[in-house]
XYZ file of C-alpha atoms in Angstrom:
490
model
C 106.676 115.858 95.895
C 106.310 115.690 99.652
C 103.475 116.455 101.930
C 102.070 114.667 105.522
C 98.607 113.598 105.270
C 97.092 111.527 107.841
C 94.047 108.876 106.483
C 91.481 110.014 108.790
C 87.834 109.448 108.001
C 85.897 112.472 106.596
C 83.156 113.593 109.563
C 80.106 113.174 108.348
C 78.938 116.603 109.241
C 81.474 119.761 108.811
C 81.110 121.899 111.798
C 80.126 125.805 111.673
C 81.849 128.646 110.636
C 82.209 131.558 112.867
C 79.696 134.266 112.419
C 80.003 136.689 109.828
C 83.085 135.298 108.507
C 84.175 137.377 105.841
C 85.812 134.270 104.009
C 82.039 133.150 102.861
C 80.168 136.351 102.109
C 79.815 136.405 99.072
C 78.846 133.053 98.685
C 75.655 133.520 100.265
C 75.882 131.543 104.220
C 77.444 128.601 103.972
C 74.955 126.430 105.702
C 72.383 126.890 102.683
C 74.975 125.932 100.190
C 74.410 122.392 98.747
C 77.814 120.210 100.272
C 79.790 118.202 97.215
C 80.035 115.465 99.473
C 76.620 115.335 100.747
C 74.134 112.014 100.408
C 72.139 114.059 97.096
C 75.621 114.598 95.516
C 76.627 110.886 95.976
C 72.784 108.743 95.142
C 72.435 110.682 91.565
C 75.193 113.158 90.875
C 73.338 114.194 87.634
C 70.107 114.873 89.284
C 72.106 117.211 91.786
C 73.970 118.673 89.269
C 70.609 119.500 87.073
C 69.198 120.895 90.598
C 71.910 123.162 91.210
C 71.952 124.759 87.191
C 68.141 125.261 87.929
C 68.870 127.131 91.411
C 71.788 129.168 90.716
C 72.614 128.890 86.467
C 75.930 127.767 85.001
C 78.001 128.533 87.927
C 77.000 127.288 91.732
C 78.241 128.106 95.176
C 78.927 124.522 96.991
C 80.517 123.928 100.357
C 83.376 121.452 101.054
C 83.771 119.502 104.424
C 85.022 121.988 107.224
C 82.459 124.548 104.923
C 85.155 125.584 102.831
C 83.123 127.225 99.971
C 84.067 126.818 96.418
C 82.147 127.182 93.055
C 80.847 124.653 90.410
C 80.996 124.855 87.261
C 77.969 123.575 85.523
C 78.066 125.199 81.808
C 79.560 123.745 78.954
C 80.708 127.633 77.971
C 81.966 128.841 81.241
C 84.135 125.489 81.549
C 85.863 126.558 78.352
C 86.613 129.805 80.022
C 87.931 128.706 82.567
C 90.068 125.916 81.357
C 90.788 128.294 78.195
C 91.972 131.694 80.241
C 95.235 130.895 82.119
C 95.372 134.868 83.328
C 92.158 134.417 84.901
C 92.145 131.081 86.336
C 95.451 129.726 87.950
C 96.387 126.016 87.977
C 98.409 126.838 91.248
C 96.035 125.281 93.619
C 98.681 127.250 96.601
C 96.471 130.816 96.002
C 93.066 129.012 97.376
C 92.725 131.656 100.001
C 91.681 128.634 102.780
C 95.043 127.081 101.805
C 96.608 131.033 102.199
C 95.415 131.193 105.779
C 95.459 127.589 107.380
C 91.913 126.871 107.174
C 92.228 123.821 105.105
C 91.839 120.384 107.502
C 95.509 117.819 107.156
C 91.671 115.043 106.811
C 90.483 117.306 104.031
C 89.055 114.625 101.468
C 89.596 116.607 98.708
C 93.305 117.502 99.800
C 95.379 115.028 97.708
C 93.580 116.175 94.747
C 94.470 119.655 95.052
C 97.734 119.983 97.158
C 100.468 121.364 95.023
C 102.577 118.747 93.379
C 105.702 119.657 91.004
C 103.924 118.368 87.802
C 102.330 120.140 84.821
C 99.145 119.477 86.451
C 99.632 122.357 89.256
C 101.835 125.126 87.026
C 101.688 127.676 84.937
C 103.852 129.763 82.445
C 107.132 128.271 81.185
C 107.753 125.991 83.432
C 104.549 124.233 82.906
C 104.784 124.556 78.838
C 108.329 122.856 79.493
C 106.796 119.932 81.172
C 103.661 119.512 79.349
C 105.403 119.377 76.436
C 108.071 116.828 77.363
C 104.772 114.956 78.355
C 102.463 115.907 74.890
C 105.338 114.524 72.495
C 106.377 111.376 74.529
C 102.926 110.155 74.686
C 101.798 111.000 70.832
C 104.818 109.382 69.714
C 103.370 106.087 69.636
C 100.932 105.391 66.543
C 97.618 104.032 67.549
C 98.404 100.967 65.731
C 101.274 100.351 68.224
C 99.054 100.722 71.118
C 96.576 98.293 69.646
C 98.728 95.810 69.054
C 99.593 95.342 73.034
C 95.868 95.644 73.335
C 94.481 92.616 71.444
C 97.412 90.833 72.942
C 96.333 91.338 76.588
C 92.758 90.980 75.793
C 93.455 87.504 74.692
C 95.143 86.710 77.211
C 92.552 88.134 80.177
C 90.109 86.211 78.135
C 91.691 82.781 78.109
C 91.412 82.633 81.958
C 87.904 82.923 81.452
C 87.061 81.173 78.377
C 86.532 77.711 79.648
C 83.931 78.601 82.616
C 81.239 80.422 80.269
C 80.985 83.334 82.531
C 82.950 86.441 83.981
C 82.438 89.456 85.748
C 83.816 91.757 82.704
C 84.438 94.820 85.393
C 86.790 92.492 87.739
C 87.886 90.433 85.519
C 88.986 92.406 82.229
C 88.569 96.188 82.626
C 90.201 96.385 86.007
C 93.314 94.858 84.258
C 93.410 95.843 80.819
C 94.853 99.341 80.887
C 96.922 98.607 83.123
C 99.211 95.680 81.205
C 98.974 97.876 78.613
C 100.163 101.264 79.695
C 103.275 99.562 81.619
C 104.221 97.740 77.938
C 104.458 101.651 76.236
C 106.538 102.694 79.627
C 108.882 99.881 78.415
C 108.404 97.690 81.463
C 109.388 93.937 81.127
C 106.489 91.900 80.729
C 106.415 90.831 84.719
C 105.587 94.196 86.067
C 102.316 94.439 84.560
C 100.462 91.956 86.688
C 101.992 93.169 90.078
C 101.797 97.026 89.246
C 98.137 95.802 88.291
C 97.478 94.434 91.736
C 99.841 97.066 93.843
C 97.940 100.154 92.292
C 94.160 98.031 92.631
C 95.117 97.445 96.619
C 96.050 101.070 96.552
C 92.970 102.463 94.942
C 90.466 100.232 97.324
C 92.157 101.767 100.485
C 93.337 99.171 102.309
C 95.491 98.746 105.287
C 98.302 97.779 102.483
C 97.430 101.097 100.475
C 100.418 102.661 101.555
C 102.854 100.038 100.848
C 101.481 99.191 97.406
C 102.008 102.741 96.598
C 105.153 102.427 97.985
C 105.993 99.261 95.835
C 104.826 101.751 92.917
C 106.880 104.161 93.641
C 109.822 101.679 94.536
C 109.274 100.504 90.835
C 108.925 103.764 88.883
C 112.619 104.901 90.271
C 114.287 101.814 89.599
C 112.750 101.584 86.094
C 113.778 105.080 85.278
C 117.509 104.513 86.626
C 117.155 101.108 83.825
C 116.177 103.011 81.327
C 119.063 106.209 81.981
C 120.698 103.210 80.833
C 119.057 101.370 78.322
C 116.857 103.853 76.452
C 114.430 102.028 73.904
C 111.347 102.867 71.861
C 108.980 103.879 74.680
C 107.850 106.748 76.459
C 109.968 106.673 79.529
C 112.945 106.897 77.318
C 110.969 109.565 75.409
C 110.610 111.429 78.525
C 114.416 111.224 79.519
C 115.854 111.856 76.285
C 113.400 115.269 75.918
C 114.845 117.978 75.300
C 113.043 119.775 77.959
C 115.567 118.550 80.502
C 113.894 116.631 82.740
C 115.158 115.387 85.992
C 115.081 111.673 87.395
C 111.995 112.901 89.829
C 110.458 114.563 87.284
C 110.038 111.428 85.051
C 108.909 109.280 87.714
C 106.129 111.657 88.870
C 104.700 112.108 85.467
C 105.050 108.340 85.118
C 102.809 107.883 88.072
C 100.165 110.295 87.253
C 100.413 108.518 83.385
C 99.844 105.122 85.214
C 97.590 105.846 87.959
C 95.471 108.523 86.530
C 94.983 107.532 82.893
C 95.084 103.413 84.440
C 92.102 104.795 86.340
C 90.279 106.725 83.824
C 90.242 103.964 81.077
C 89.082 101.107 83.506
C 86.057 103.604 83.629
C 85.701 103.973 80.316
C 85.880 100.526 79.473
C 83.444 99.571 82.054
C 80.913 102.555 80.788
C 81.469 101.351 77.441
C 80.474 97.654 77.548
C 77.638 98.241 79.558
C 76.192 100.339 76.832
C 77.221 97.724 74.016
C 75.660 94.558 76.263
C 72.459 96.808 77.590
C 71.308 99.085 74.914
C 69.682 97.883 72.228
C 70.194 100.638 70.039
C 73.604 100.212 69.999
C 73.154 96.351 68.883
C 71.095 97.484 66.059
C 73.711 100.102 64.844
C 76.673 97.721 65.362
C 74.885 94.985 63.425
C 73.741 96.785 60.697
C 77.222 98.608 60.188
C 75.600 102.236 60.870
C 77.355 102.642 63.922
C 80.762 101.288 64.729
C 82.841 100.935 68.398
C 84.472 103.986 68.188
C 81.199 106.173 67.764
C 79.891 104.096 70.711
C 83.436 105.206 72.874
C 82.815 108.954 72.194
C 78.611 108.611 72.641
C 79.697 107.146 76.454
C 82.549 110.075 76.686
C 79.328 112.278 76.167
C 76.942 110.589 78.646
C 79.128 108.861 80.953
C 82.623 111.233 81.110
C 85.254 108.908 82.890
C 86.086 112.095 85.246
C 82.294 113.495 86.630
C 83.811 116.454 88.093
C 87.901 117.556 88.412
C 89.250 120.613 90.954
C 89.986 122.746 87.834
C 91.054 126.420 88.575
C 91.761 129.255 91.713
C 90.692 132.598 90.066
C 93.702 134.758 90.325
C 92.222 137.989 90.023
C 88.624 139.139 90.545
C 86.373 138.076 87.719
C 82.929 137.183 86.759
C 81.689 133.927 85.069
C 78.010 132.875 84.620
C 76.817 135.785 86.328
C 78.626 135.073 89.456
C 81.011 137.580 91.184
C 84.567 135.765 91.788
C 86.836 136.545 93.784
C 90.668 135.992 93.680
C 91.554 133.069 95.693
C 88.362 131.186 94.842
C 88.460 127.381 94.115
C 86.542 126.603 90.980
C 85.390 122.689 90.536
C 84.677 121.751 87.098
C 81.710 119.731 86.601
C 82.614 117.710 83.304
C 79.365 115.806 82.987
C 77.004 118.366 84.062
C 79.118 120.370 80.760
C 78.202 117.558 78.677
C 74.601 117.402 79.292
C 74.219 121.403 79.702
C 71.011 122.156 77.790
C 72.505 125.445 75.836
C 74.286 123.143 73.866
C 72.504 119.179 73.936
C 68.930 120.881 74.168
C 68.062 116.762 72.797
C 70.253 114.653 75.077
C 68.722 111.503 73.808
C 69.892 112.667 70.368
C 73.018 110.895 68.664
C 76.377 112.740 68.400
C 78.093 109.806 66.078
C 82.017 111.145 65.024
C 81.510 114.387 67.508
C 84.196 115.181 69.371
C 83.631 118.053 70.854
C 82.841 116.789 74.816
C 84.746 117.713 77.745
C 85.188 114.275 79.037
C 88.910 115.144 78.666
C 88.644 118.498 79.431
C 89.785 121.241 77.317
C 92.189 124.190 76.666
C 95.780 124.358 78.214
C 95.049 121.230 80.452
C 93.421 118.902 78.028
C 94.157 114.880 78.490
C 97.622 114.523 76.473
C 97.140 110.915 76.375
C 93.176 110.898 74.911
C 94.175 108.835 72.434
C 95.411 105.554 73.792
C 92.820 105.657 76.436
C 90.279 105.364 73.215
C 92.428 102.347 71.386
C 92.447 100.862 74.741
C 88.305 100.796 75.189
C 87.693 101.000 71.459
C 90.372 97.870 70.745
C 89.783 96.094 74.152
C 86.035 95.527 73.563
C 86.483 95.141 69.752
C 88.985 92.175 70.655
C 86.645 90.778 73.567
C 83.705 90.628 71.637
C 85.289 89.050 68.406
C 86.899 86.116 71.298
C 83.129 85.805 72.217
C 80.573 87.214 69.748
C 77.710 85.527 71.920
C 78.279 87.608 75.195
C 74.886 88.826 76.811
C 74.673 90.242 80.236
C 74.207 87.668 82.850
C 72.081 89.562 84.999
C 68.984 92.204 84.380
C 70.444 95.397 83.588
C 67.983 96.721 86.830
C 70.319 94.857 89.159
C 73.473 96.496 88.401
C 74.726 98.979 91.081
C 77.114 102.088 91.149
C 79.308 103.493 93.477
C 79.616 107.102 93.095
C 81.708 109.699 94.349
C 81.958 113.448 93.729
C 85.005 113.056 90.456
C 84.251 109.352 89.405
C 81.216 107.211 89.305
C 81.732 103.330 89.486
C 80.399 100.513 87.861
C 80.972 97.470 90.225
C 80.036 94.387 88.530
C 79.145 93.515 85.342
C 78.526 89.772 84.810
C 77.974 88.030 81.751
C 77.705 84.466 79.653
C 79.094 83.523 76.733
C 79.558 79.973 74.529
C 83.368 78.860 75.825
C 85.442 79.317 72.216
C 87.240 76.309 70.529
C 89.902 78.432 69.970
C 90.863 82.203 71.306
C 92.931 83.038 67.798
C 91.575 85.954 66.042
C 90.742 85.515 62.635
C 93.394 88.387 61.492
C 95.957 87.454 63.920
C 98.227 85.547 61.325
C 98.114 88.548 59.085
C 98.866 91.266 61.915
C 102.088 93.279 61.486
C 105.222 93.909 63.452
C 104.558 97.179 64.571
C 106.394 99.686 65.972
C 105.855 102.522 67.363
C 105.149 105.525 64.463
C 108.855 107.003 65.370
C 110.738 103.681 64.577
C 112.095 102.989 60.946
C 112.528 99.942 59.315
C 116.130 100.228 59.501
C 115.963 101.048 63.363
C 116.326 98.404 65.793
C 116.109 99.222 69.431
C 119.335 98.339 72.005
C 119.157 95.415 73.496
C 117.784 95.837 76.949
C 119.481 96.097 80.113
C 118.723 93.058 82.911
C 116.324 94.551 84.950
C 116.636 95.409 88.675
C 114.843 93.271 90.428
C 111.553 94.359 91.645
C 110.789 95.284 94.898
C 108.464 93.016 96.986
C 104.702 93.484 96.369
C 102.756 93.756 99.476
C 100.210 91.699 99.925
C 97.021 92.767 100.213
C 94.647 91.478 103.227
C 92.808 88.382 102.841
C 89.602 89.903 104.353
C 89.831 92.044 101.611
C 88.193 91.124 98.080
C 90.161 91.116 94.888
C 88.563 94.080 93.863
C 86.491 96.131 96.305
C 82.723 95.920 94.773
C 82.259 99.182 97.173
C 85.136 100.782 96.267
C 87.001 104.056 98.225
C 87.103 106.874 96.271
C 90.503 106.810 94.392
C 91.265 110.419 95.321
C 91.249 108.832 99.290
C 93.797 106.965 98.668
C 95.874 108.842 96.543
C 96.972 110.604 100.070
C 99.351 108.267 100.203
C 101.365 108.724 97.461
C 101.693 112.458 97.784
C 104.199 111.526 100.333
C 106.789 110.379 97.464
């Protein structure tokens, strides 16, 4: 995985194309074409997105910076086809005609998003089904009991730093950890990683000058973690991943191990932020969790509908000529899918305000070939994580009027930045089921199995540290994809 990128600041206005350039035609000209990156996109995303199905239908022509044209995909039934028909619609991001002849800017912001990497993410055929698989059957081998167990044992211990004041800010404070602590403890990590991955892959995300050597450190970490475990396999998934019997290589581990941490570390902290916001702000949801018609998990999937973790993902490059929602494609086109424009897309949610209790049938995970593999422990995570927070402190109310909180969108993810609330300080932070909680294992492991004693682990490498100018966590964060330039370079 190597490529040279260069983290120089997007201009804020992309410059003409040539006249007549055969590259846009039949797009329409490219300086009518609504930009993805543009102030509209950013203050409402859902507004624009509702805009753009009312101009153009289920599939719109948009314009990148350096008006590079691509098309979004708006309709809940044309992002099945694409993500459904692998002859149609490559994964190999390397056919985008701009990338084909050098149009495509070393700044482009979308670049590290897209730029062919040597993971499952960017192939297609065997190869792919060989790594995909190795990935699939690692991560469902731990039982969601497994996963909640590390859960409710980080959530307790977030919470105690909080207990005694009364207050917290719930998105800096508990959902920017959580998934974090969690996902290292099912790579098989020792128990001191968690907290500096946790702040090495935070700097990283806010896009500070220390970016690059936190994802350095990360990096650093994932090799030496996967040389441990060459030689110390246990009950995990990094072990899982080794031991496949796809075959894969050292490299290969550790890049699906970052996109498992970062990505999915990423995609939960939303989730969990989305998630509690909903159970402190709308009263519905009270009423249904009090009177036992509604419980956390229906709430989970309701935000998956509404508030998708992932707004809008680079998806597909049509491989051959094609046509989807009435739109003429051409091979070499970039196709964006628009996950929570899909969700709310009228032909199918004509009531949006209507309940969808046990239905699973969003795209907040995306769907065919490329669905999340690891779906499932980002729910236990949000589902547990809150269930666990809220039994610590039954009394939490938002500490501020749900007016005052504040976003920070992008064109894939849309932020929560704070979310502040009270609570009566607890006499005690034990759970009333904790005595009676199993020893669980993951669902592979059988009574009679006991894992090898671990090897001493390297030491880690030294953290950076992050600037002191800079906040804890950025309340305006950079978009994650920014930053994620950086590690490409690994």
């Amino acid at each position: 995985m190597t490529a040279s990128f260069s983290p120089q600041p997007r201009t804020s206005a992309p410059p003409q194309p040539p006249p007549g350039c055969p590259a846009h035609s039949h797009f329409g000209r490219v300086d009518d074409l609504a930009w993805l990156l543009g102030p509209e996109a950013s203050r409402d995303p859902l507004a624009w997105y509702e805009d753009l199905r009312a101009k153009h239908g289920p599939v719109a022509p948009i314009r990148l910076d350096g008006d590079l044209p691509a098309w979004l995909v708006l309709g809940y039934r044309e992002i099945l086809e694409v993500s459904g028909t692998t002859t149609r619609f490559s994964r190999d991001s390397r056919i985008w005609t701009p990338f084909r002849e050098g149009r495509v800017p070393p700044d482009f912001p979308l670049l590290p998003m897209m730029a062919w990497q040597p993971v499952c993410l960017f192939l297609d055929g065997e190869e792919r089904n060989r790594l995909r698989l190795a990935v699939t059957e690692s991560l469902d081998r731990y039982h969601r009991r497994g996963v909640r167990r590390h859960v409710i044992r980080f959530t307790r211990e977030l919470v105690a730093k909080f207990a005694e004041r009364g207050e917290a800010d719930l998105a800096d404070e508990f959902a920017e950890h959580l998934p974090m602590l969690v996902l290292t403890q099912l790579l098989g990590m020792p128990d001191d990683y968690g907290p500096r991955l946790v702040k090495a892959s935070r700097d990283m995300v806010a896009g500070t000058e220390t970016s690059v050597a936190s994802n350095e450190f990360i990096v650093e970490t994932l090799k030496r973690h996967v040389r441990r475990k060459r030689g110390s396999p246990g009950h995990d998934i990094t072990s899982w991943l080794i031991d496949h019997r796809s075959g894969l290589t050292d490299e290969e581990v550790w890049n699906h191990l970052r996109v498992i941490l970062i990505a999915a570390n990423e995609t939960t902290v939303n989730l969990l932020k989305s998630t509690l916001r909903v159970v402190l702000t709308d009263p519905r949801c009270h009423a249904s969790l009090a009177g036992g018609q509604m419980v956390l998990p229906d709430v989970v999937e309701q935000v998956l509908w509404t508030e998708p973790p992932l707004m809008t993902v680079p998806g597909r490059w049509a491989a051959v000529d094609t046509e989807l929602g009435g739109q003429k494609i051409e091979a070499g086109d970039m196709l964006l899918l628009s996950l929570a424009a899909g969700n709310q897309d009228p032909a199918i949610r004509p009531d949006p305000s209507a309940p969808l209790f046990g239905n699973r049938s969003h795209l907040a995970f995306n769907s065919g070939p490329q669905e999340c593999p690891g779906q499932n422990i980002g729910r236990a995570i949000a589902d547990t994580g809150i269930d666990t927070l809220l039994a610590l402190l039954p009394d939490t109310s938002l500490n501020i009027s749900e007016t005052e909180l504040t976003w920070q969108s992008g064109w894939m993810t849309r932020h929560l930045t704070r979310l502040p609330v009270r609570f009566t300080p607890p006499r005690s932070l034990r759970l009333a089921d904790e005595e009676e909680e199993p020893d669980l294992q993951p669902a592979t492991a059988t009574a009679s199995s006991a894992p090898p004693a671990p090897a001493a682990a390297e030491p880690l490498p030294t953290a950076p540290t992050p600037p002191a100018h800079a906040p804890a966590v950025p309340r305006g964060r950079v978009p994650w994809w920014d930053s994620l330039k950086s590690w490409l370079r690994g």
